[in-house]
Every structure is written in structure tokens, then in C-alpha cells.
C-alpha positions as a printed NumPy array, in Angstrom:
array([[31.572, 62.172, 31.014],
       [27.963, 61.534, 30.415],
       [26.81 , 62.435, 26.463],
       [23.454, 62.388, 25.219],
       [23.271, 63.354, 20.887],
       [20.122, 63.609, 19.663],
       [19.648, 63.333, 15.864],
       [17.242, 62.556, 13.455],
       [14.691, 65.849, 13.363],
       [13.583, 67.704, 10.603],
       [10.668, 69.336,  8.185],
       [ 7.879, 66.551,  7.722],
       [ 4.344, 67.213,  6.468],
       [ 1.5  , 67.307,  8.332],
       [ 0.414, 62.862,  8.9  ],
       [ 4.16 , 61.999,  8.125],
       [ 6.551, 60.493, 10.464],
       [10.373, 60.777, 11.5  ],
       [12.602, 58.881, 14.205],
       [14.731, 60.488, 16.445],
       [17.709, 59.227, 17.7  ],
       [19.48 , 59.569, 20.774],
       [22.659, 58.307, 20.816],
       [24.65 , 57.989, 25.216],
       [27.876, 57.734, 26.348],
       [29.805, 57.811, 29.432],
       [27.376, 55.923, 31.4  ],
       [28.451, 53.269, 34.155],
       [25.946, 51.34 , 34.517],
       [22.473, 50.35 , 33.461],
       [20.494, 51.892, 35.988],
       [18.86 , 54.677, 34.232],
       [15.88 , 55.482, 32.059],
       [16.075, 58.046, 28.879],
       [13.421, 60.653, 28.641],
       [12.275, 62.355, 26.074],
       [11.049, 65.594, 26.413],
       [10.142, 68.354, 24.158],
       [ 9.564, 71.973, 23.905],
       [ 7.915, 74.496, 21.786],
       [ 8.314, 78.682, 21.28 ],
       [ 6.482, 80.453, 24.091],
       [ 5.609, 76.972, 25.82 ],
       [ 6.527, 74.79 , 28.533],
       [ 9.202, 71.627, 28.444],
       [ 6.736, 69.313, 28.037],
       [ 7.44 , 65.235, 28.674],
       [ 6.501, 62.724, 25.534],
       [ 7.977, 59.61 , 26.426],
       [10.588, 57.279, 28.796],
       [12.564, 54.008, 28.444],
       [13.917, 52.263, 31.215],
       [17.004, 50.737, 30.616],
       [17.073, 48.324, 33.534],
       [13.495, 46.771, 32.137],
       [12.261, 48.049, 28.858],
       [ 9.445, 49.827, 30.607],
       [ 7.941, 52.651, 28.796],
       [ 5.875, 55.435, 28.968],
       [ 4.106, 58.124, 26.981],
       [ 1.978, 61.225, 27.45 ],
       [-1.501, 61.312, 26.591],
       [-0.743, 63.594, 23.537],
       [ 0.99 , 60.818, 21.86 ],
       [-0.106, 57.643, 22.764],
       [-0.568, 55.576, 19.877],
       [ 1.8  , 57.209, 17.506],
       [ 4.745, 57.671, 19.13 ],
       [ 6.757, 54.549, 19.84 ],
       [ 9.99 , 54.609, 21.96 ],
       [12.329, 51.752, 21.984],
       [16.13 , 50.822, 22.949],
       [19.161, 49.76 , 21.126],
       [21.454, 48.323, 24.052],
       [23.833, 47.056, 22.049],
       [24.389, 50.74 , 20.676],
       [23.258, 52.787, 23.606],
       [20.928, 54.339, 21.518],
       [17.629, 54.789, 22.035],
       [14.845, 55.57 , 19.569],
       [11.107, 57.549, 19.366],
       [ 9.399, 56.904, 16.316],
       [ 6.945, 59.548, 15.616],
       [ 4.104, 58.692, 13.178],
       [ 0.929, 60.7  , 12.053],
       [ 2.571, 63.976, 12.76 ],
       [ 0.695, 67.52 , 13.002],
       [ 1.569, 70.986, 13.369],
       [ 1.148, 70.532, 17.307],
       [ 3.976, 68.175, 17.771],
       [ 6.453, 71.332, 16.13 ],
       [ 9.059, 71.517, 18.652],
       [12.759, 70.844, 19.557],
       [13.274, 67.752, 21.191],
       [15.611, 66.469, 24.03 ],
       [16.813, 63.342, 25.463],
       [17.955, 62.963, 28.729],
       [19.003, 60.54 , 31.53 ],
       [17.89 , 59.976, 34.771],
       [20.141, 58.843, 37.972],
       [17.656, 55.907, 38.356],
       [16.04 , 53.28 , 36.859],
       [13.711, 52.603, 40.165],
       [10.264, 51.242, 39.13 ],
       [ 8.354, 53.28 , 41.431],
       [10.402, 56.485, 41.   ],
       [ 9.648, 56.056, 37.067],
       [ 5.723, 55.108, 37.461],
       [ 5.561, 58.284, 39.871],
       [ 7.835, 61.022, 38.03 ],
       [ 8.845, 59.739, 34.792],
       [ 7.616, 63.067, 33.409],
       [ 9.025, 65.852, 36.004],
       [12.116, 67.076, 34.318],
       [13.902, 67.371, 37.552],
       [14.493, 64.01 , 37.833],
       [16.734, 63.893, 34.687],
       [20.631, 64.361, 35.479],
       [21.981, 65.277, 31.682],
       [20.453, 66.283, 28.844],
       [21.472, 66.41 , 25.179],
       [21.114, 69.483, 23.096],
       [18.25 , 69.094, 21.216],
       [16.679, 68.653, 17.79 ],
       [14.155, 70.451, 15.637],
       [11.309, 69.074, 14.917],
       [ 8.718, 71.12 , 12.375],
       [ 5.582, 69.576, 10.863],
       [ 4.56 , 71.66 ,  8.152],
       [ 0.293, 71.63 ,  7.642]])
């Protein structure tokens, strides 16, 4: 059985940072990417960021480009987004989740359409205090 455990959220102040942790079991094989996706009250999931496992390749939304950072411990099956200069806006609970594939061009394409993802953990908080 697939498992995705997200850990690592919290109450930071407004420029600080945290690191989430996502921690998989279960899986197969190593063609998949992890997604992280997040979601505030009232709003949309939205997509921040995706790993491939099969490659490394990564990818991040516009709203956190340059200080977010995800990365990949194989060894562990645990993957990582480090989350730096936090504001108020990024106050949401965040989810990891797995896709069925690890195809380049399905990831380029969709990497940020939650439909592609097949499991999904169950979330942490993440508040950023101003």
C-alpha cells in the first residue's frame, strides 16, 4: 500500500523558513514524481512544486520560485521542500502526493493539475505569522 507522511509544518514568522518533509512507502518502482501542492481556507488546491524521481527534474510555481527549493532523499524515500523568506500568503496546509508517472513530457505538460497525482498524504499546516 502506497503511504505518503508529510511532516515538518508549523508557526514561523513572517521572512522565516521551515522544511517539510514527505516521507513514501509502498512504492514499486521509481517511476513517479512527488508533488507538492498546497491549499488555503476559502481557496483553491494550488500546485508549488514537483520532483521527479526517475531524473531529479523539478519544478515550481511562479509564486515561489526562488525560495522554495525541493529536493530528494532516495536513499530514504523522502523527499524535501525547503521554504525560505516566508509571508503570510504562503499560510496553508500542505500535501504531498505521487503521480503514476515519471514521463518527461507528461511532467513538463501537467506537473501542476492535481489529477494527475494517484495518492496523497494528509497534509500539514503551515502558518506564517506577519
Amino acid at each position: 500500500e502506497v503511504q505518503l507522511v508529510e511532516s515538518g509544518g508549523g508557526l514561523v514568522q513572517s521572512g522565516g523558513s521551515l522544511r517539510l518533509s514527505c516521507a513514501a512507502s509502498g512504492f514499486t518502482n521509481d517511476d513517479y514524481a512527488i508533488g507538492w501542492f498546497r491549499q488555503a481556507p476559502g481557496k483553491e488546491r494550488e500546485a508549488v512544486s514537483c520532483i521527479s524521481r526517475r531524473d531529479g527534474s523539478t519544478y515550481y510555481a511562479d509564486s515561489v520560485k526562488g525560495r522554495f527549493t525541493v529536493s530528494s532523499d532516495n536513499a530514504k524515500n523522502t523527499v524535501y521542500l525547503q521554504m525560505n523568506s516566508l509571508s503570510p500568503e504562503d499560510t496553508a496546509v500542505y500535501y504531498c502526493a505521487r503521480t503514476g508517472s515519471a514521463d518527461v513530457l507528461l511532467l513538463r505538460r501537467l506537473w501542476s493539475e492535481p489529477h494527475i497525482f494517484l495518492s496523497w498524504g494528509q497534509g500539514t499546516q503551515v502558518t506564517v505569522s506577519s
